[in-house]
């Protein structure tokens, strides 16, 4: 014990304490939602129609540097999703005959979606369990964005880095 330390005595006044460096104040934060990530990432989506060809889809994917396209009807309603993985599988199954095929013949029709209020950790679990890398975001039943597994993982890594920094500050003081 340092020589300058003096134990409290019976008549000493209790010092006011603050809670600015408590475990709760340093680690408590709202659970991240899809809305938080979409607001940061943006709400743009790239879509194609069911009648377009895979050739057209491949060009859009390459031009936009993306891995999947949402398939929408004339009213903009989601009817499917077409990913690079879907196209590669079809290329393997029908070599030399793939690019003229329609998107409708090759898209995934039963599309998993999420909403703006879903927790990112739940979306990540859904994507991991379903083994897919893209998930459309709906607001009031309408498309308002698209998340990739990379978006969700990167956001979570930044969150963990922030939490680690806060804990370090709490330990160091």
PDB file of C-alpha atoms in Angstrom:
ATOM      1  CA  UNK A   1       0.000   0.000   0.000  1.00  0.00           C
ATOM      2  CA  UNK A   2       1.371   3.454  -0.847  1.00  0.00           C
ATOM      3  CA  UNK A   3       2.518   5.480   2.151  1.00  0.00           C
ATOM      4  CA  UNK A   4       0.113   8.305   1.217  1.00  0.00           C
ATOM      5  CA  UNK A   5      -2.954   6.071   1.591  1.00  0.00           C
ATOM      6  CA  UNK A   6      -5.113   6.696   4.621  1.00  0.00           C
ATOM      7  CA  UNK A   7      -7.964   4.370   5.425  1.00  0.00           C
ATOM      8  CA  UNK A   8     -11.367   6.013   5.884  1.00  0.00           C
ATOM      9  CA  UNK A   9     -12.278   6.903   9.441  1.00  0.00           C
ATOM     10  CA  UNK A  10     -15.642   6.781  11.124  1.00  0.00           C
ATOM     11  CA  UNK A  11     -16.322  10.549  10.856  1.00  0.00           C
ATOM     12  CA  UNK A  12     -15.242  10.952   7.184  1.00  0.00           C
ATOM     13  CA  UNK A  13     -17.859  12.132   4.722  1.00  0.00           C
ATOM     14  CA  UNK A  14     -18.613   9.724   1.913  1.00  0.00           C
ATOM     15  CA  UNK A  15     -17.311  11.043  -1.386  1.00  0.00           C
ATOM     16  CA  UNK A  16     -19.779  11.528  -4.172  1.00  0.00           C
ATOM     17  CA  UNK A  17     -19.472   8.816  -6.744  1.00  0.00           C
ATOM     18  CA  UNK A  18     -20.217   9.027 -10.412  1.00  0.00           C
ATOM     19  CA  UNK A  19     -21.302   6.282 -12.709  1.00  0.00           C
ATOM     20  CA  UNK A  20     -19.625   7.538 -15.856  1.00  0.00           C
ATOM     21  CA  UNK A  21     -17.191   4.640 -15.778  1.00  0.00           C
ATOM     22  CA  UNK A  22     -19.522   1.806 -14.817  1.00  0.00           C
ATOM     23  CA  UNK A  23     -19.745  -1.464 -16.692  1.00  0.00           C
ATOM     24  CA  UNK A  24     -23.322  -0.677 -17.685  1.00  0.00           C
ATOM     25  CA  UNK A  25     -22.633   2.811 -19.032  1.00  0.00           C
ATOM     26  CA  UNK A  26     -19.622   1.654 -21.000  1.00  0.00           C
ATOM     27  CA  UNK A  27     -21.109  -1.439 -22.597  1.00  0.00           C
ATOM     28  CA  UNK A  28     -24.832  -0.733 -22.759  1.00  0.00           C
ATOM     29  CA  UNK A  29     -25.954   0.228 -26.181  1.00  0.00           C
ATOM     30  CA  UNK A  30     -28.994  -0.375 -28.260  1.00  0.00           C
ATOM     31  CA  UNK A  31     -29.049  -3.559 -30.242  1.00  0.00           C
ATOM     32  CA  UNK A  32     -28.151  -2.755 -33.808  1.00  0.00           C
ATOM     33  CA  UNK A  33     -31.032  -2.988 -36.225  1.00  0.00           C
ATOM     34  CA  UNK A  34     -31.257  -3.272 -39.987  1.00  0.00           C
ATOM     35  CA  UNK A  35     -32.457   0.351 -40.043  1.00  0.00           C
ATOM     36  CA  UNK A  36     -29.184   1.558 -38.522  1.00  0.00           C
ATOM     37  CA  UNK A  37     -27.143  -0.228 -41.188  1.00  0.00           C
ATOM     38  CA  UNK A  38     -29.431   0.710 -44.094  1.00  0.00           C
ATOM     39  CA  UNK A  39     -29.404   4.366 -43.016  1.00  0.00           C
ATOM     40  CA  UNK A  40     -25.605   4.239 -43.166  1.00  0.00           C
ATOM     41  CA  UNK A  41     -25.308   2.140 -46.341  1.00  0.00           C
ATOM     42  CA  UNK A  42     -28.116   3.662 -48.359  1.00  0.00           C
ATOM     43  CA  UNK A  43     -31.355   2.413 -49.787  1.00  0.00           C
ATOM     44  CA  UNK A  44     -30.442   1.867 -53.410  1.00  0.00           C
ATOM     45  CA  UNK A  45     -31.356  -1.477 -54.941  1.00  0.00           C
ATOM     46  CA  UNK A  46     -30.605  -2.937 -58.335  1.00  0.00           C
ATOM     47  CA  UNK A  47     -33.344  -4.947 -59.966  1.00  0.00           C
ATOM     48  CA  UNK A  48     -34.192  -6.789 -63.139  1.00  0.00           C
ATOM     49  CA  UNK A  49     -37.431  -8.196 -64.548  1.00  0.00           C
ATOM     50  CA  UNK A  50     -38.328 -11.886 -64.812  1.00  0.00           C
ATOM     51  CA  UNK A  51     -38.409 -11.594 -68.629  1.00  0.00           C
ATOM     52  CA  UNK A  52     -34.819 -10.340 -68.914  1.00  0.00           C
ATOM     53  CA  UNK A  53     -32.151 -12.816 -69.993  1.00  0.00           C
ATOM     54  CA  UNK A  54     -29.284 -14.113 -67.914  1.00  0.00           C
ATOM     55  CA  UNK A  55     -27.014 -12.331 -70.383  1.00  0.00           C
ATOM     56  CA  UNK A  56     -28.557  -9.007 -69.351  1.00  0.00           C
ATOM     57  CA  UNK A  57     -28.292  -9.960 -65.677  1.00  0.00           C
ATOM     58  CA  UNK A  58     -24.602 -10.825 -66.024  1.00  0.00           C
ATOM     59  CA  UNK A  59     -23.913  -7.425 -67.603  1.00  0.00           C
ATOM     60  CA  UNK A  60     -25.711  -5.563 -64.805  1.00  0.00           C
ATOM     61  CA  UNK A  61     -23.921  -7.588 -62.100  1.00  0.00           C
ATOM     62  CA  UNK A  62     -20.553  -6.838 -63.696  1.00  0.00           C
ATOM     63  CA  UNK A  63     -21.286  -3.143 -64.341  1.00  0.00           C
ATOM     64  CA  UNK A  64     -22.564  -2.497 -60.819  1.00  0.00           C
ATOM     65  CA  UNK A  65     -19.956  -4.719 -59.084  1.00  0.00           C
ATOM     66  CA  UNK A  66     -22.650  -6.550 -57.139  1.00  0.00           C
ATOM     67  CA  UNK A  67     -23.372 -10.194 -56.399  1.00  0.00           C
ATOM     68  CA  UNK A  68     -27.159 -10.356 -56.732  1.00  0.00           C
ATOM     69  CA  UNK A  69     -30.104  -8.659 -58.380  1.00  0.00           C
ATOM     70  CA  UNK A  70     -33.602  -8.350 -57.058  1.00  0.00           C
ATOM     71  CA  UNK A  71     -36.248  -9.492 -59.504  1.00  0.00           C
ATOM     72  CA  UNK A  72     -39.283  -7.214 -59.546  1.00  0.00           C
ATOM     73  CA  UNK A  73     -42.536  -7.079 -61.481  1.00  0.00           C
ATOM     74  CA  UNK A  74     -43.832  -4.036 -63.369  1.00  0.00           C
ATOM     75  CA  UNK A  75     -45.153  -2.545 -60.099  1.00  0.00           C
ATOM     76  CA  UNK A  76     -41.786  -2.894 -58.364  1.00  0.00           C
ATOM     77  CA  UNK A  77     -42.927  -5.785 -56.155  1.00  0.00           C
ATOM     78  CA  UNK A  78     -40.311  -8.393 -55.246  1.00  0.00           C
ATOM     79  CA  UNK A  79     -40.848 -11.687 -57.106  1.00  0.00           C
ATOM     80  CA  UNK A  80     -37.393 -13.248 -56.771  1.00  0.00           C
ATOM     81  CA  UNK A  81     -33.652 -12.862 -56.472  1.00  0.00           C
ATOM     82  CA  UNK A  82     -30.883 -13.868 -58.867  1.00  0.00           C
ATOM     83  CA  UNK A  83     -27.353 -14.291 -57.552  1.00  0.00           C
ATOM     84  CA  UNK A  84     -23.991 -14.990 -59.144  1.00  0.00           C
ATOM     85  CA  UNK A  85     -24.182 -18.405 -57.503  1.00  0.00           C
ATOM     86  CA  UNK A  86     -27.481 -19.148 -59.323  1.00  0.00           C
ATOM     87  CA  UNK A  87     -25.875 -18.240 -62.651  1.00  0.00           C
ATOM     88  CA  UNK A  88     -22.705 -20.274 -62.040  1.00  0.00           C
ATOM     89  CA  UNK A  89     -24.757 -23.367 -61.167  1.00  0.00           C
ATOM     90  CA  UNK A  90     -26.804 -22.949 -64.341  1.00  0.00           C
ATOM     91  CA  UNK A  91     -23.628 -22.480 -66.416  1.00  0.00           C
ATOM     92  CA  UNK A  92     -22.359 -25.809 -65.078  1.00  0.00           C
ATOM     93  CA  UNK A  93     -25.673 -27.564 -65.800  1.00  0.00           C
ATOM     94  CA  UNK A  94     -26.276 -26.100 -69.276  1.00  0.00           C
ATOM     95  CA  UNK A  95     -22.920 -25.103 -70.793  1.00  0.00           C
ATOM     96  CA  UNK A  96     -23.265 -22.944 -73.893  1.00  0.00           C
ATOM     97  CA  UNK A  97     -27.026 -22.619 -73.443  1.00  0.00           C
ATOM     98  CA  UNK A  98     -27.259 -20.529 -70.291  1.00  0.00           C
ATOM     99  CA  UNK A  99     -27.087 -16.846 -71.233  1.00  0.00           C
ATOM    100  CA  UNK A 100     -30.219 -16.783 -73.448  1.00  0.00           C
ATOM    101  CA  UNK A 101     -32.365 -18.243 -70.635  1.00  0.00           C
ATOM    102  CA  UNK A 102     -34.733 -15.940 -68.750  1.00  0.00           C
ATOM    103  CA  UNK A 103     -34.274 -14.689 -65.245  1.00  0.00           C
ATOM    104  CA  UNK A 104     -37.670 -16.223 -64.324  1.00  0.00           C
ATOM    105  CA  UNK A 105     -36.353 -19.714 -65.139  1.00  0.00           C
ATOM    106  CA  UNK A 106     -33.330 -19.311 -62.880  1.00  0.00           C
ATOM    107  CA  UNK A 107     -34.213 -16.988 -60.012  1.00  0.00           C
ATOM    108  CA  UNK A 108     -34.917 -18.004 -56.442  1.00  0.00           C
ATOM    109  CA  UNK A 109     -38.637 -17.435 -56.006  1.00  0.00           C
ATOM    110  CA  UNK A 110     -39.032 -18.007 -52.265  1.00  0.00           C
ATOM    111  CA  UNK A 111     -36.987 -15.027 -51.108  1.00  0.00           C
ATOM    112  CA  UNK A 112     -36.134 -14.512 -47.452  1.00  0.00           C
ATOM    113  CA  UNK A 113     -36.498 -10.859 -46.484  1.00  0.00           C
ATOM    114  CA  UNK A 114     -35.993  -8.747 -43.391  1.00  0.00           C
ATOM    115  CA  UNK A 115     -37.508  -5.539 -42.076  1.00  0.00           C
ATOM    116  CA  UNK A 116     -35.905  -2.330 -40.864  1.00  0.00           C
ATOM    117  CA  UNK A 117     -36.662  -3.187 -37.239  1.00  0.00           C
ATOM    118  CA  UNK A 118     -35.029  -6.640 -37.299  1.00  0.00           C
ATOM    119  CA  UNK A 119     -31.924  -7.106 -35.157  1.00  0.00           C
ATOM    120  CA  UNK A 120     -28.732  -7.470 -37.210  1.00  0.00           C
ATOM    121  CA  UNK A 121     -27.658 -10.463 -35.155  1.00  0.00           C
ATOM    122  CA  UNK A 122     -30.923 -12.228 -36.129  1.00  0.00           C
ATOM    123  CA  UNK A 123     -30.453 -11.346 -39.806  1.00  0.00           C
ATOM    124  CA  UNK A 124     -26.896 -12.695 -39.704  1.00  0.00           C
ATOM    125  CA  UNK A 125     -28.160 -15.958 -38.180  1.00  0.00           C
ATOM    126  CA  UNK A 126     -30.890 -16.252 -40.831  1.00  0.00           C
ATOM    127  CA  UNK A 127     -28.372 -15.701 -43.630  1.00  0.00           C
ATOM    128  CA  UNK A 128     -25.866 -18.138 -42.135  1.00  0.00           C
ATOM    129  CA  UNK A 129     -28.467 -20.838 -41.483  1.00  0.00           C
ATOM    130  CA  UNK A 130     -29.989 -20.378 -44.963  1.00  0.00           C
ATOM    131  CA  UNK A 131     -26.575 -20.283 -46.627  1.00  0.00           C
ATOM    132  CA  UNK A 132     -27.296 -17.145 -48.659  1.00  0.00           C
ATOM    133  CA  UNK A 133     -25.384 -13.883 -48.889  1.00  0.00           C
ATOM    134  CA  UNK A 134     -28.012 -11.302 -49.875  1.00  0.00           C
ATOM    135  CA  UNK A 135     -31.259 -10.332 -48.182  1.00  0.00           C
ATOM    136  CA  UNK A 136     -33.758  -7.728 -49.385  1.00  0.00           C
ATOM    137  CA  UNK A 137     -35.069  -5.237 -46.846  1.00  0.00           C
ATOM    138  CA  UNK A 138     -38.766  -4.388 -46.812  1.00  0.00           C
ATOM    139  CA  UNK A 139     -40.543  -1.411 -45.274  1.00  0.00           C
ATOM    140  CA  UNK A 140     -44.339  -1.659 -45.196  1.00  0.00           C
ATOM    141  CA  UNK A 141     -44.092  -4.480 -47.751  1.00  0.00           C
ATOM    142  CA  UNK A 142     -42.012  -2.445 -50.221  1.00  0.00           C
ATOM    143  CA  UNK A 143     -38.340  -2.794 -51.117  1.00  0.00           C
ATOM    144  CA  UNK A 144     -36.158  -0.249 -49.377  1.00  0.00           C
ATOM    145  CA  UNK A 145     -32.688  -1.796 -49.522  1.00  0.00           C
ATOM    146  CA  UNK A 146     -30.501  -4.865 -49.706  1.00  0.00           C
ATOM    147  CA  UNK A 147     -27.997  -6.202 -47.205  1.00  0.00           C
ATOM    148  CA  UNK A 148     -25.102  -8.501 -47.928  1.00  0.00           C
ATOM    149  CA  UNK A 149     -23.542 -10.818 -45.418  1.00  0.00           C
ATOM    150  CA  UNK A 150     -20.400  -8.675 -45.739  1.00  0.00           C
ATOM    151  CA  UNK A 151     -22.359  -5.562 -44.699  1.00  0.00           C
ATOM    152  CA  UNK A 152     -23.657  -7.289 -41.583  1.00  0.00           C
ATOM    153  CA  UNK A 153     -20.330  -8.896 -40.620  1.00  0.00           C
ATOM    154  CA  UNK A 154     -18.386  -5.649 -41.115  1.00  0.00           C
ATOM    155  CA  UNK A 155     -20.894  -3.710 -39.034  1.00  0.00           C
ATOM    156  CA  UNK A 156     -20.712  -6.311 -36.266  1.00  0.00           C
ATOM    157  CA  UNK A 157     -16.888  -6.227 -36.320  1.00  0.00           C
ATOM    158  CA  UNK A 158     -16.942  -2.442 -35.907  1.00  0.00           C
ATOM    159  CA  UNK A 159     -19.377  -2.855 -33.009  1.00  0.00           C
ATOM    160  CA  UNK A 160     -17.090  -5.381 -31.310  1.00  0.00           C
ATOM    161  CA  UNK A 161     -14.082  -3.121 -31.842  1.00  0.00           C
ATOM    162  CA  UNK A 162     -15.976  -0.247 -30.221  1.00  0.00           C
ATOM    163  CA  UNK A 163     -17.033  -2.438 -27.291  1.00  0.00           C
ATOM    164  CA  UNK A 164     -13.424  -3.591 -26.788  1.00  0.00           C
ATOM    165  CA  UNK A 165     -12.224   0.024 -26.803  1.00  0.00           C
ATOM    166  CA  UNK A 166     -14.830   0.981 -24.197  1.00  0.00           C
ATOM    167  CA  UNK A 167     -13.837  -1.927 -21.953  1.00  0.00           C
ATOM    168  CA  UNK A 168     -10.178  -1.004 -22.307  1.00  0.00           C
ATOM    169  CA  UNK A 169     -10.955   2.599 -21.323  1.00  0.00           C
ATOM    170  CA  UNK A 170     -12.911   1.363 -18.331  1.00  0.00           C
ATOM    171  CA  UNK A 171     -10.020  -0.841 -17.205  1.00  0.00           C
ATOM    172  CA  UNK A 172      -7.351   1.821 -17.785  1.00  0.00           C
ATOM    173  CA  UNK A 173      -9.504   4.537 -16.247  1.00  0.00           C
TER     174      UNK A 173
END
